[in-house]
PDB file of C-alpha atoms and ligand atoms in Angstrom:
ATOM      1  CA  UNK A   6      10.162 -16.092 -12.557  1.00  0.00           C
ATOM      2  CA  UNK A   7       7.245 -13.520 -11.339  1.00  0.00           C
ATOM      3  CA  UNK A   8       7.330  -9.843 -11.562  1.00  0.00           C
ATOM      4  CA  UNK A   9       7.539  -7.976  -8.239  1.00  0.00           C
ATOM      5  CA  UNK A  10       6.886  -4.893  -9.004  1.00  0.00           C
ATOM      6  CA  UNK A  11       6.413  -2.048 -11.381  1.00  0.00           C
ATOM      7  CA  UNK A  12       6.372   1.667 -11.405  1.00  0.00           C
ATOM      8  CA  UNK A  13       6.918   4.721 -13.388  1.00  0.00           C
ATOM      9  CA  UNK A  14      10.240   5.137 -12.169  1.00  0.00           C
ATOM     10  CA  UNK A  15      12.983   3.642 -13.600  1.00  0.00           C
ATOM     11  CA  UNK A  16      15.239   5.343 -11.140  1.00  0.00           C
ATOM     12  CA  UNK A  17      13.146   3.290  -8.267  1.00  0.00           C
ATOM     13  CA  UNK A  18      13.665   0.342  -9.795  1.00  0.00           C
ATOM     14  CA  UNK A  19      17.253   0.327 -10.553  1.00  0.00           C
ATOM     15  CA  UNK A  20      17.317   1.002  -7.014  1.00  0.00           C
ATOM     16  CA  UNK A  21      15.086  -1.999  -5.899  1.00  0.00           C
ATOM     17  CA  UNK A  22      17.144  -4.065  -8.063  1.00  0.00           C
ATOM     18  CA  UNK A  23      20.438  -3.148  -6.699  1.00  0.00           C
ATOM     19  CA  UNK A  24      18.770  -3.409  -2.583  1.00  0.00           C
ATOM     20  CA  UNK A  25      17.119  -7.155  -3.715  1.00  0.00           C
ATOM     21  CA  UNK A  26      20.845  -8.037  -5.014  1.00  0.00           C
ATOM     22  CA  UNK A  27      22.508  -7.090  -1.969  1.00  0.00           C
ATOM     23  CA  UNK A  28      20.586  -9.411  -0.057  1.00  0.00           C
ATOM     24  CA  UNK A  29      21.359 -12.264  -2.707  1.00  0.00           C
ATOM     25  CA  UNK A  30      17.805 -12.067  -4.594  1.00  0.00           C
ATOM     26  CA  UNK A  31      18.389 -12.675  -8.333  1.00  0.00           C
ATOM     27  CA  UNK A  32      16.226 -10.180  -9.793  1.00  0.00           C
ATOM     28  CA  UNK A  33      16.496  -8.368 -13.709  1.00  0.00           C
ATOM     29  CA  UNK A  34      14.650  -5.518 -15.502  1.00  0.00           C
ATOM     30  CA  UNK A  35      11.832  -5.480 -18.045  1.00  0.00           C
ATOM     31  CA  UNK A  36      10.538  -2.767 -20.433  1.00  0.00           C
ATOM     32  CA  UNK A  37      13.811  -0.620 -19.261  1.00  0.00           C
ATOM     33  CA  UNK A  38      14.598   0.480 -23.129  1.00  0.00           C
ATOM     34  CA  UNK A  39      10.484   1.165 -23.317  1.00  0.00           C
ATOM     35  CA  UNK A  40      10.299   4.311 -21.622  1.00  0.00           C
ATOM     36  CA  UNK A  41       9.636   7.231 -23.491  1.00  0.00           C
ATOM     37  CA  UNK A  42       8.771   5.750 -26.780  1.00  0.00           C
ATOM     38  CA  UNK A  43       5.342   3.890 -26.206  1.00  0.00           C
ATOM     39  CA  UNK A  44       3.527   5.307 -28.814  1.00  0.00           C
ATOM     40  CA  UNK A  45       0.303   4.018 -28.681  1.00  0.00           C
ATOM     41  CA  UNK A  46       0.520   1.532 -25.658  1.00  0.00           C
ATOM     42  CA  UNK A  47      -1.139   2.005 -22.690  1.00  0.00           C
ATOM     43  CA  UNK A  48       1.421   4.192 -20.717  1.00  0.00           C
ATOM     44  CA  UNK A  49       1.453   0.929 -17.559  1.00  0.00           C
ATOM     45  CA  UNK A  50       2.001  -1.253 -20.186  1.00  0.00           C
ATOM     46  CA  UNK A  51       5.618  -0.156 -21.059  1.00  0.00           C
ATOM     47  CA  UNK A  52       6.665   0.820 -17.217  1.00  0.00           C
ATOM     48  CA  UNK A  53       9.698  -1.016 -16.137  1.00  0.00           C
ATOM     49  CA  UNK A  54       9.142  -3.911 -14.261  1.00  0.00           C
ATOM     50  CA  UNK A  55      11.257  -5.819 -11.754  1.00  0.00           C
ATOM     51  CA  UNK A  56      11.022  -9.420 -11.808  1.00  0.00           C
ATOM     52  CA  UNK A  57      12.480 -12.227  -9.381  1.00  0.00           C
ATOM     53  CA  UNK A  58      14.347 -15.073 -11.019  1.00  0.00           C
ATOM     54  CA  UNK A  59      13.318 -17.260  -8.577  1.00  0.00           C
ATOM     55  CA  UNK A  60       9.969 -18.522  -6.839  1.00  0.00           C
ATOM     56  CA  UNK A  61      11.497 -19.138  -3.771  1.00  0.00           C
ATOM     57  CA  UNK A  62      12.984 -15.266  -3.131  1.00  0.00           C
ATOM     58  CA  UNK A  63       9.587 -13.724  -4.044  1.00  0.00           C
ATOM     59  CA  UNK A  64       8.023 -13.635  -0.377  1.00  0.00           C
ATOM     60  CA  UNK A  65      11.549 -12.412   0.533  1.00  0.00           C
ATOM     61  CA  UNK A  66      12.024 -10.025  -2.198  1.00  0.00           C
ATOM     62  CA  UNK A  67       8.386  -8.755  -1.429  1.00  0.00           C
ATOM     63  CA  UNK A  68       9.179  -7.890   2.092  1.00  0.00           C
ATOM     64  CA  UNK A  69      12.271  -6.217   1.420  1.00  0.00           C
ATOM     65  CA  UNK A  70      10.412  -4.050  -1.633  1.00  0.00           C
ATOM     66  CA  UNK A  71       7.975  -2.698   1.098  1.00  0.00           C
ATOM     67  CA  UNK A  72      10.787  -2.152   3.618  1.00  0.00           C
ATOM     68  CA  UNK A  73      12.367   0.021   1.046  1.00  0.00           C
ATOM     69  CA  UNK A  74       9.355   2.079  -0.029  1.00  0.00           C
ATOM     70  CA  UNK A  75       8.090   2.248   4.012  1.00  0.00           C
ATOM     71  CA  UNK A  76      11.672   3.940   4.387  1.00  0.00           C
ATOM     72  CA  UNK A  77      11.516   7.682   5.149  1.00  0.00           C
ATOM     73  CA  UNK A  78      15.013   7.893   3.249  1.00  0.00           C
ATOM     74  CA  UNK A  79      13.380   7.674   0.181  1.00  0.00           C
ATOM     75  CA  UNK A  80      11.111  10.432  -0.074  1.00  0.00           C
ATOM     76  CA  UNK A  81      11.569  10.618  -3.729  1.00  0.00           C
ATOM     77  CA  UNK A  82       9.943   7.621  -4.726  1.00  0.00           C
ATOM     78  CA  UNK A  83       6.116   6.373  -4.838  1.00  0.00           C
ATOM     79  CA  UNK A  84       4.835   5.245  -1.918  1.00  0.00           C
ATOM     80  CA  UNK A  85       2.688   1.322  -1.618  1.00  0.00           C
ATOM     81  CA  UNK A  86      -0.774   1.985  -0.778  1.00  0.00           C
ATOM     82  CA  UNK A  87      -1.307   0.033   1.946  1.00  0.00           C
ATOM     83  CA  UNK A  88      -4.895  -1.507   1.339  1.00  0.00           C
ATOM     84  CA  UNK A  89      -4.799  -2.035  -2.477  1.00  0.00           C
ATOM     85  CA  UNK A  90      -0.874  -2.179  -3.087  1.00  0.00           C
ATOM     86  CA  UNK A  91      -1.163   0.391  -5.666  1.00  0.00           C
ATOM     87  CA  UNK A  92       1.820   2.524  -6.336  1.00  0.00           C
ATOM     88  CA  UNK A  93       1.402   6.489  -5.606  1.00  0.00           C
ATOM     89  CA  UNK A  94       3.276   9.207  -7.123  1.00  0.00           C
ATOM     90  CA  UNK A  95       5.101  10.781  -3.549  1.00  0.00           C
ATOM     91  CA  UNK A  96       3.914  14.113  -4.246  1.00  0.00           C
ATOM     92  CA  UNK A  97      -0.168  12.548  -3.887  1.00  0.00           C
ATOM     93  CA  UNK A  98      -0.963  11.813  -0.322  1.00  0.00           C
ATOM     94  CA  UNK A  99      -3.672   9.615  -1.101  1.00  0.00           C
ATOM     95  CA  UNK A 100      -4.793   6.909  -3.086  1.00  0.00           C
ATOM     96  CA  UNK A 101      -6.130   7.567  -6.461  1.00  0.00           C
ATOM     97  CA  UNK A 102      -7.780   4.075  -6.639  1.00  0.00           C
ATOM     98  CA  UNK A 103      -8.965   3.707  -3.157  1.00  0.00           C
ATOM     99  CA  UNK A 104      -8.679   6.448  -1.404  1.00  0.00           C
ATOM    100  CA  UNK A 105      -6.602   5.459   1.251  1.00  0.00           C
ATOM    101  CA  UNK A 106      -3.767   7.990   2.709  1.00  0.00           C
ATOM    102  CA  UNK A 107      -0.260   7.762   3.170  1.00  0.00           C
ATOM    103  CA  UNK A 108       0.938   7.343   6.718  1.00  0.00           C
TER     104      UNK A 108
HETATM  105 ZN1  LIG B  20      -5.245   2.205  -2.552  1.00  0.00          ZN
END
């Protein structure tokens, strides 16, 4: 079981979750009960996370993940910065760790 991604969205990842099952992925939700009550936790330590059951589906589930956030349809959600795979807020057209802008 690895995780596959996380984000401060747990509309996005509801929605990951539901595109990895339709292609057959076996995938479930962490930290989903977490938001909004983390107290004193780091706030990235109580995002959900979506993890894949399996080993085998991660390269898969990976490459659909990035096909869904490349998608113009979803304009909503945070975009993968593409040299450091860091998550970004949509409304931020560049990377606050790198640098790097959205294309
Ligand atoms: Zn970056």
């Amino acid at each position: 079981m690895l995780k596959i991604h996380t984000a401060d969205d747990l509309i996005l990842i509801g929605y990951l979750k539901s595109v990895l099952e339709s292609e057959r992925i076996e995938c479930h939700i962490r930290n989903e009960l977490l938001i909004g009550g983390s107290g004193e936790l780091p706030p990235t330590e109580c995002w959900p996370e979506l993890w894949v059951w399996h080993d085998d589906d991660v390269q898969r589930a990976r490459s659909v993940i990035e096909r869904v956030l490349r998608s113009p349809d979803v304009g909503t959600a945070p975009w993968l910065c593409p040299r450091c795979a860091e998550s970004i807020e949509p409304q931020f057209t560049a990377c606050w760790r790198c640098g790097s802008t959205c294309v």
